[in-house]
Short mmCIF file of C-alpha atoms and ligand atoms in Angstrom, two decimals:
data_model
loop_
_atom_site.label_atom_id
_atom_site.label_comp_id
_atom_site.label_asym_id
_atom_site.label_seq_id
_atom_site.Cartn_x
_atom_site.Cartn_y
_atom_site.Cartn_z
CA MET A 11 0.07 0.42 0.25
CA LYS A 12 3.06 2.13 0.76
CA ASP A 13 3.61 2.14 -3.15
CA TYR A 14 0.31 3.96 -3.52
CA LEU A 15 1.16 6.69 -1.36
CA LYS A 16 4.59 7.28 -3.18
CA LYS A 17 2.32 7.84 -6.20
CA PHE A 18 0.34 11.32 -4.34
CA SER A 19 2.78 13.63 -5.10
CA SER A 20 1.81 13.43 -9.35
CA THR A 21 -1.98 12.46 -8.16
CA GLY A 22 -3.98 15.66 -9.01
CA ILE A 23 -7.59 16.14 -7.33
CA LEU A 24 -10.40 18.77 -8.15
CA VAL A 25 -12.47 19.74 -5.17
CA ILE A 26 -15.73 21.11 -5.18
CA GLY A 27 -17.94 22.05 -2.47
CA ASP A 28 -19.04 24.53 0.21
CA LEU A 29 -15.77 26.02 1.10
CA MET A 30 -15.98 27.35 4.77
CA VAL A 31 -14.14 29.20 7.47
CA ASP A 32 -13.95 27.91 10.99
CA GLN A 33 -13.59 30.90 13.26
CA TYR A 34 -12.86 30.15 17.10
CA ILE A 35 -12.12 33.59 20.01
CA TRP A 36 -10.91 32.40 23.26
CA GLY A 37 -10.96 34.01 26.18
CA LYS A 38 -11.70 33.97 30.10
CA VAL A 39 -15.11 34.89 31.96
CA LYS A 40 -14.74 36.48 35.19
CA ARG A 41 -17.84 38.20 35.43
CA ILE A 42 -21.82 37.98 33.97
CA SER A 43 -22.90 41.21 31.69
CA PRO A 44 -24.85 44.23 33.55
CA GLU A 45 -26.76 44.64 30.35
CA ALA A 46 -28.53 40.84 30.30
CA PRO A 47 -28.07 37.20 32.04
CA VAL A 48 -24.89 36.26 29.67
CA PRO A 49 -20.81 36.00 30.78
CA VAL A 50 -18.52 38.32 29.39
CA VAL A 51 -15.63 36.95 27.53
CA GLU A 52 -12.58 38.51 27.68
CA VAL A 53 -10.94 37.56 24.01
CA THR A 54 -7.29 36.68 24.64
CA ASP A 55 -7.07 34.66 21.25
CA GLU A 56 -8.33 33.82 17.94
CA ASN A 57 -7.77 31.97 14.82
CA LEU A 58 -9.39 30.94 12.03
CA LEU A 59 -9.43 27.21 9.93
CA LEU A 60 -10.22 26.27 7.04
CA GLY A 61 -13.51 24.48 6.75
CA GLY A 62 -16.29 21.99 4.93
CA ALA A 63 -14.39 21.97 1.60
CA ALA A 64 -11.85 23.69 2.12
CA ASN A 65 -10.53 20.90 5.18
CA VAL A 66 -10.90 18.52 2.57
CA ALA A 67 -8.99 20.27 0.42
CA ASN A 68 -6.41 20.57 3.26
CA ASN A 69 -6.11 17.12 4.02
CA VAL A 70 -5.44 16.40 0.01
CA ILE A 71 -2.51 18.73 0.15
CA SER A 72 -1.31 17.57 3.66
CA LEU A 73 -1.44 14.23 2.47
CA GLY A 74 1.20 15.15 -0.38
CA GLY A 75 -1.73 15.49 -3.05
CA LYS A 76 -1.74 17.88 -5.89
CA VAL A 77 -5.04 20.56 -5.15
CA PHE A 78 -7.68 21.96 -7.49
CA ILE A 79 -10.28 23.82 -6.22
CA ALA A 80 -13.99 24.78 -7.18
CA GLY A 81 -16.60 26.77 -4.84
CA THR A 82 -17.67 30.58 -3.98
CA ILE A 83 -16.41 32.53 -1.82
CA GLY A 84 -18.35 36.41 -1.17
CA GLN A 85 -17.07 39.82 -1.79
CA ASP A 86 -15.73 40.30 2.10
CA ASP A 87 -12.63 40.27 4.06
CA LEU A 88 -13.05 36.65 4.41
CA GLY A 89 -12.74 35.60 1.33
CA LYS A 90 -9.93 37.22 0.40
CA LEU A 91 -8.16 35.26 3.69
CA LEU A 92 -9.31 31.90 2.81
CA VAL A 93 -8.02 32.81 -1.20
CA ASN A 94 -4.81 33.78 0.32
CA LYS A 95 -4.93 30.87 2.35
CA PHE A 96 -5.17 28.49 -0.84
CA THR A 97 -2.52 30.60 -2.68
CA GLU A 98 -0.11 29.96 0.32
CA LYS A 99 -0.92 26.10 0.14
CA GLY A 100 -0.43 25.78 -3.47
CA TYR A 101 -3.59 25.26 -4.83
CA ASN A 102 -5.10 26.38 -8.35
CA THR A 103 -7.61 29.07 -7.08
CA GLU A 104 -9.20 29.98 -10.45
CA GLY A 105 -12.10 27.59 -9.53
CA ILE A 106 -13.19 30.36 -6.97
CA ILE A 107 -15.95 32.08 -7.34
CA ILE A 108 -17.27 35.56 -6.03
CA ASP A 109 -20.74 35.55 -5.20
CA SER A 110 -21.84 38.55 -4.62
CA ASN A 111 -25.40 37.63 -3.68
CA ARG A 112 -23.89 35.88 -0.31
CA PRO A 113 -21.39 36.04 2.45
CA THR A 114 -18.14 34.27 2.72
CA THR A 115 -19.91 30.89 5.00
CA VAL A 116 -18.14 31.61 8.99
CA LYS A 117 -18.83 29.78 11.60
CA THR A 118 -17.60 31.43 15.12
CA ARG A 119 -17.31 29.60 18.11
CA VAL A 120 -16.58 31.60 21.35
CA ILE A 121 -14.90 29.38 23.67
CA ALA A 122 -13.84 30.19 27.45
CA HIS A 123 -12.01 28.21 29.90
CA SER A 124 -12.07 25.08 27.01
CA GLN A 125 -16.23 25.42 26.65
CA GLN A 126 -18.22 26.60 24.25
CA ILE A 127 -20.22 29.08 24.75
CA VAL A 128 -21.74 30.23 21.98
CA ARG A 129 -21.64 29.56 18.22
CA PHE A 130 -22.70 31.40 15.45
CA ASP A 131 -22.85 31.23 11.52
CA ARG A 132 -22.69 33.91 9.27
CA GLU A 133 -23.82 31.91 6.03
CA ILE A 134 -26.63 32.49 3.25
CA LYS A 135 -27.66 28.94 2.39
CA SER A 136 -30.11 29.48 -0.83
CA ASP A 137 -28.86 27.28 -3.92
CA ILE A 138 -26.12 29.04 -6.66
CA SER A 139 -27.19 30.52 -9.77
CA LYS A 140 -27.02 29.04 -13.52
CA SER A 141 -23.86 31.23 -14.02
CA THR A 142 -22.17 30.27 -10.70
CA ILE A 143 -22.92 26.56 -12.20
CA SER A 144 -21.34 27.07 -16.03
CA HIS A 145 -18.25 28.70 -14.64
CA ILE A 146 -17.56 25.26 -12.59
CA ALA A 147 -18.55 23.55 -15.64
CA GLU A 148 -15.87 25.56 -17.61
CA TYR A 149 -13.52 25.08 -14.81
CA VAL A 150 -14.13 21.61 -13.94
CA LYS A 151 -13.49 21.04 -17.80
CA SER A 152 -10.27 23.27 -18.22
CA CYS A 153 -8.97 20.66 -15.08
CA LEU A 154 -10.03 17.30 -16.22
CA PRO A 155 -5.72 17.33 -18.19
CA HIS A 156 -4.54 17.38 -14.60
CA ILE A 157 -6.66 15.34 -12.62
CA GLN A 158 -7.18 11.53 -11.54
CA GLY A 159 -10.14 12.14 -9.12
CA ILE A 160 -13.00 14.21 -8.18
CA ILE A 161 -14.55 15.37 -4.64
CA ILE A 162 -17.84 16.83 -4.11
CA SER A 163 -18.00 17.82 -0.77
CA ASP A 164 -21.47 18.49 0.13
CA TYR A 165 -22.24 20.55 3.16
CA SER A 166 -25.64 21.94 1.96
CA LYS A 167 -24.13 25.29 1.56
CA GLY A 168 -25.72 25.90 -1.51
CA LEU A 169 -22.90 25.49 -3.79
CA ILE A 170 -23.86 21.32 -4.34
CA THR A 171 -27.33 21.36 -6.45
CA LYS A 172 -28.84 18.64 -7.88
CA LYS A 173 -27.59 19.99 -11.45
CA LEU A 174 -24.73 21.02 -10.45
CA VAL A 175 -23.61 17.25 -10.16
CA LYS A 176 -25.37 16.38 -13.02
CA THR A 177 -23.48 18.68 -15.22
CA ILE A 178 -19.97 17.35 -13.22
CA VAL A 179 -21.22 13.59 -13.89
CA GLU A 180 -21.62 14.34 -17.88
CA ILE A 181 -18.45 16.17 -17.84
CA ALA A 182 -16.27 13.83 -15.97
CA GLY A 183 -17.85 10.51 -15.27
CA PRO A 184 -17.32 7.77 -16.22
CA LYS A 185 -13.11 8.42 -16.73
CA LYS A 186 -12.57 9.98 -13.63
CA PHE A 187 -13.18 8.88 -9.80
CA ILE A 188 -16.13 10.92 -8.75
CA ALA A 189 -16.84 10.66 -4.96
CA VAL A 190 -19.06 12.65 -2.43
CA ASP A 191 -19.17 13.66 0.83
CA PRO A 192 -23.20 13.60 0.94
CA LYS A 193 -25.39 15.09 3.13
CA THR A 194 -29.08 14.13 4.27
CA GLY A 195 -31.58 15.45 1.89
CA HIS A 196 -29.68 15.47 -0.70
CA PHE A 197 -28.92 11.86 -1.47
CA GLY A 198 -31.70 13.02 -5.01
CA TYR A 199 -28.73 14.84 -7.01
CA TYR A 200 -26.07 12.38 -6.74
CA LYS A 201 -27.23 9.51 -9.56
CA GLY A 202 -24.22 8.39 -11.62
CA VAL A 203 -21.18 8.56 -9.79
CA SER A 204 -18.45 6.52 -8.08
CA LEU A 205 -18.88 6.70 -5.00
CA ILE A 206 -20.43 8.16 -1.83
CA THR A 207 -19.17 7.85 1.77
CA PRO A 208 -22.02 8.87 4.24
CA ASN A 209 -21.94 8.39 7.87
CA VAL A 210 -24.70 5.95 9.81
CA ASN A 211 -27.33 8.90 10.21
CA GLU A 212 -26.61 10.25 6.74
CA ALA A 213 -27.00 6.68 5.37
CA SER A 214 -30.35 5.65 6.95
CA SER A 215 -31.92 8.85 5.80
CA GLY A 216 -30.74 8.29 2.35
CA SER A 217 -31.49 5.13 2.53
CA GLY A 218 -35.11 4.87 4.38
CA ILE A 219 -33.45 1.95 6.31
CA GLU A 220 -32.64 2.93 9.51
CA ILE A 221 -29.53 1.36 10.15
CA VAL A 222 -29.83 -0.33 13.66
CA ASP A 223 -27.94 -3.89 13.08
CA GLU A 224 -25.39 -5.87 10.72
CA LYS A 225 -28.50 -7.04 8.42
CA THR A 226 -29.94 -3.24 8.12
CA LEU A 227 -26.44 -2.06 7.75
CA ILE A 228 -26.39 -4.12 4.92
CA ALA A 229 -29.73 -3.49 3.66
CA ALA A 230 -28.81 0.05 3.40
CA GLY A 231 -25.79 -0.12 1.75
CA LYS A 232 -27.30 -2.55 -1.07
CA SER A 233 -30.54 -0.12 -1.48
CA LEU A 234 -28.07 3.17 -1.78
CA LEU A 235 -25.81 1.26 -4.43
CA LYS A 236 -28.94 0.53 -6.21
CA LYS A 237 -31.08 4.22 -5.30
CA LEU A 238 -27.52 5.76 -6.76
CA GLN A 239 -26.23 3.33 -9.59
CA CYS A 240 -22.86 4.34 -8.14
CA LYS A 241 -19.90 1.68 -8.38
CA ALA A 242 -19.70 1.59 -4.57
CA VAL A 243 -20.79 3.33 -0.82
CA ILE A 244 -18.93 3.06 2.09
CA ILE A 245 -20.83 3.85 4.95
CA THR A 246 -18.77 5.22 7.68
CA ARG A 247 -19.46 4.23 11.73
CA GLY A 248 -17.54 6.13 13.57
CA ASP A 249 -15.37 4.09 16.29
CA GLU A 250 -16.71 0.80 14.42
CA GLY A 251 -14.92 2.15 11.32
CA MET A 252 -16.24 1.04 7.80
CA SER A 253 -18.09 -1.10 5.59
CA LEU A 254 -17.20 -1.08 1.97
CA PHE A 255 -20.42 -2.33 -1.00
CA GLU A 256 -19.45 -2.69 -4.16
CA LYS A 257 -21.32 -2.80 -7.37
CA ASN A 258 -20.37 -6.59 -7.59
CA GLY A 259 -21.93 -7.93 -4.35
CA ALA A 260 -18.41 -7.56 -2.68
CA ILE A 261 -19.11 -6.36 0.62
CA THR A 262 -15.83 -5.03 3.08
CA HIS A 263 -15.81 -4.46 6.91
CA ILE A 264 -13.31 -2.31 8.13
CA PRO A 265 -12.78 -1.87 11.76
CA THR A 266 -10.51 0.99 13.30
CA CYS A 267 -8.36 0.18 15.98
CA ALA A 268 -9.07 0.75 19.51
CA ARG A 269 -7.53 3.97 20.47
CA GLU A 270 -7.77 6.93 22.61
CA VAL A 271 -10.22 9.73 20.85
CA TYR A 272 -9.46 13.55 21.31
CA ASP A 273 -11.61 15.25 18.11
CA VAL A 274 -13.52 13.08 15.90
CA THR A 275 -14.98 16.32 13.41
CA GLY A 276 -13.33 16.22 10.84
CA ALA A 277 -12.77 12.47 9.96
CA GLY A 278 -15.27 12.49 7.49
CA ASP A 279 -13.01 14.99 5.39
CA THR A 280 -10.16 13.03 6.13
CA VAL A 281 -12.01 9.28 4.56
CA ILE A 282 -13.11 11.75 1.56
CA ALA A 283 -9.51 13.33 0.50
CA THR A 284 -7.28 10.10 1.30
CA LEU A 285 -9.93 7.61 -0.25
CA THR A 286 -10.09 9.69 -3.47
CA LEU A 287 -6.78 10.15 -3.80
CA SER A 288 -6.12 5.67 -2.84
CA ARG A 289 -8.24 5.48 -5.65
CA ALA A 290 -7.22 8.12 -7.97
CA ALA A 291 -3.15 6.65 -7.88
CA GLY A 292 -4.49 3.15 -8.62
CA ALA A 293 -5.48 1.38 -5.73
CA LYS A 294 -8.65 -0.97 -5.49
CA LEU A 295 -11.50 0.35 -3.44
CA SER A 296 -10.83 -2.03 -0.48
CA ASP A 297 -7.36 -1.10 -0.24
CA ALA A 298 -8.41 2.99 -0.74
CA ALA A 299 -10.95 2.42 2.22
CA ILE A 300 -8.38 0.50 3.95
CA ILE A 301 -5.53 3.55 3.70
CA ALA A 302 -8.84 6.04 4.53
CA ASN A 303 -9.90 4.10 7.43
CA HIS A 304 -6.16 4.83 8.71
CA ALA A 305 -5.95 7.77 8.47
CA ALA A 306 -9.30 9.11 9.96
CA GLY A 307 -7.94 6.88 12.94
CA ALA A 308 -4.92 8.86 13.53
CA VAL A 309 -6.80 11.77 12.93
CA VAL A 310 -8.91 11.33 15.74
CA GLY A 311 -6.18 9.86 18.12
CA GLU A 312 -4.50 12.91 17.65
CA VAL A 313 -4.69 16.14 19.66
CA GLY A 314 -4.60 19.37 17.61
CA THR A 315 -4.56 18.00 14.27
CA SER A 316 -7.32 17.63 11.50
CA VAL A 317 -5.53 17.19 8.81
CA ALA A 318 -3.60 13.65 7.50
CA THR A 319 -0.22 12.87 6.60
CA GLN A 320 1.24 9.90 4.57
CA ARG A 321 3.53 9.51 8.26
CA SER A 322 0.56 9.14 10.41
CA ILE A 323 -0.85 6.96 7.70
CA ILE A 324 2.34 4.88 7.88
CA ASN A 325 2.30 4.37 11.45
CA SER A 326 -0.99 3.56 11.72
CA MET A 327 -0.32 0.96 9.27
CA LYS A 328 3.01 -0.20 11.28
CA THR A 329 0.44 -0.24 15.11
CA CYS A 330 -2.56 -1.08 13.87
CA LYS A 331 -3.75 -4.44 11.61
CA PRO A 332 -7.64 -4.95 12.18
CA GLU A 333 -8.87 -7.69 10.35
CA VAL A 334 -10.45 -7.20 7.82
CA ILE A 335 -13.85 -8.64 7.10
CA LYS A 336 -15.24 -9.33 3.60
CA SER A 337 -19.23 -10.71 3.45
N1 ATP B 25 -13.56 6.85 18.13
C1 ATP B 25 -13.08 6.52 16.84
N2 ATP B 25 -11.73 5.66 16.72
C2 ATP B 25 -10.89 5.42 15.55
N3 ATP B 25 -11.62 5.41 14.47
C3 ATP B 25 -12.75 6.59 14.44
C4 ATP B 25 -13.29 6.89 15.27
N4 ATP B 25 -13.90 7.95 15.19
C5 ATP B 25 -14.57 7.98 13.54
N5 ATP B 25 -13.15 7.39 13.60
C6 ATP B 25 -12.55 6.97 11.85
O1 ATP B 25 -13.20 7.75 11.49
C7 ATP B 25 -14.18 7.88 10.01
C8 ATP B 25 -15.13 8.71 10.05
O2 ATP B 25 -15.69 8.62 11.50
P1 ATP B 25 -17.63 8.88 10.97
O3 ATP B 25 -18.54 7.68 11.03
O4 ATP B 25 -17.99 9.48 12.41
O5 ATP B 25 -17.73 10.22 9.94
P2 ATP B 25 -18.44 11.51 10.20
O6 ATP B 25 -19.75 11.53 10.64
O7 ATP B 25 -19.14 11.66 8.56
O8 ATP B 25 -17.52 12.45 10.53
P3 ATP B 25 -18.04 14.01 10.36
O9 ATP B 25 -17.84 14.46 11.72
O10 ATP B 25 -16.34 14.31 10.03
O11 ATP B 25 -18.47 13.99 9.48
C9 ATP B 25 -14.37 6.66 10.30
O12 ATP B 25 -14.74 5.24 9.11
C10 ATP B 25 -13.11 5.87 11.14
O13 ATP B 25 -12.01 5.37 10.34
MG1 MG B 26 -19.39 13.60 7.19
#
């Protein structure tokens, strides 16, 4: 499997999705406000991180792949900041469109004494316009000679529409591997993509079969394969790992290794990034899923990291050898 990792540096991935900024404001609380019964936070620190599809792209870069990115930002300072961060990291940013009808999506969390006090979101979630879809379509076409795979990272913020997915599939499928990290409510959009990676809740709602045991898990996986006419479905199952369902009927369950978990946010982003990069580098789907499972396990087990690296995958492979079950 290490041979595939070596190929990451010559593998191009186009990430299309809802770009977001995660803003963290840290502080201390010493008193209650005289204006309302709320704490007064004295701000001590603040930082901005890449979120949503931008975090998926960040994973592809930290794994050593080449990133092309398409999405929208607002006509605002945060949008400029995102583009600057992308440029610094070496992404091709020609697919980023300034949409003056919506702000750059930002989630702000205020944290005092290690506890989140409030989160506020600034976003407009309406569907993107026809002209934005045509812009993205042109960009996808221009990327084709340079990429081996496409990731559609759907956070339900308006970028991923049925029309956009259809357009991408028409332009790039079936030659390019197209993987989707789906959102509940959008399963009708993804017909014809190569693979989707719902978590258990998303797979339950997308298939209409509530996953409560192995039997319902298998029924849901098979139902999604059929419904979406895709090559494969991977249901991610948190600390239980993931299950891969392939069109040829093969089912592979990949468990995780027991480990101390620090932060599970972003595990899904790591899965889709690693999986697509591995598959695009030539790995078969079951191997790509095993590599992605190592990457996500390593990320949730490390403090303060939200992205995978080749080193963390190799270290995990050395220490963690879960028994893969075919059924
Ligand atoms: N507690 C854990 N221990 C080990 N690995 C884990 C744990 N939680 C998640 N993972 C890894 O991360 C993968 C994705 O996790 P999960 O199924 O929670 O996705 P998700 O709900 O989409 O996550 P996200 O919150 O990022 O959207 C799992 O398939 C597994 O490989
Ligand atoms: Mg997810």
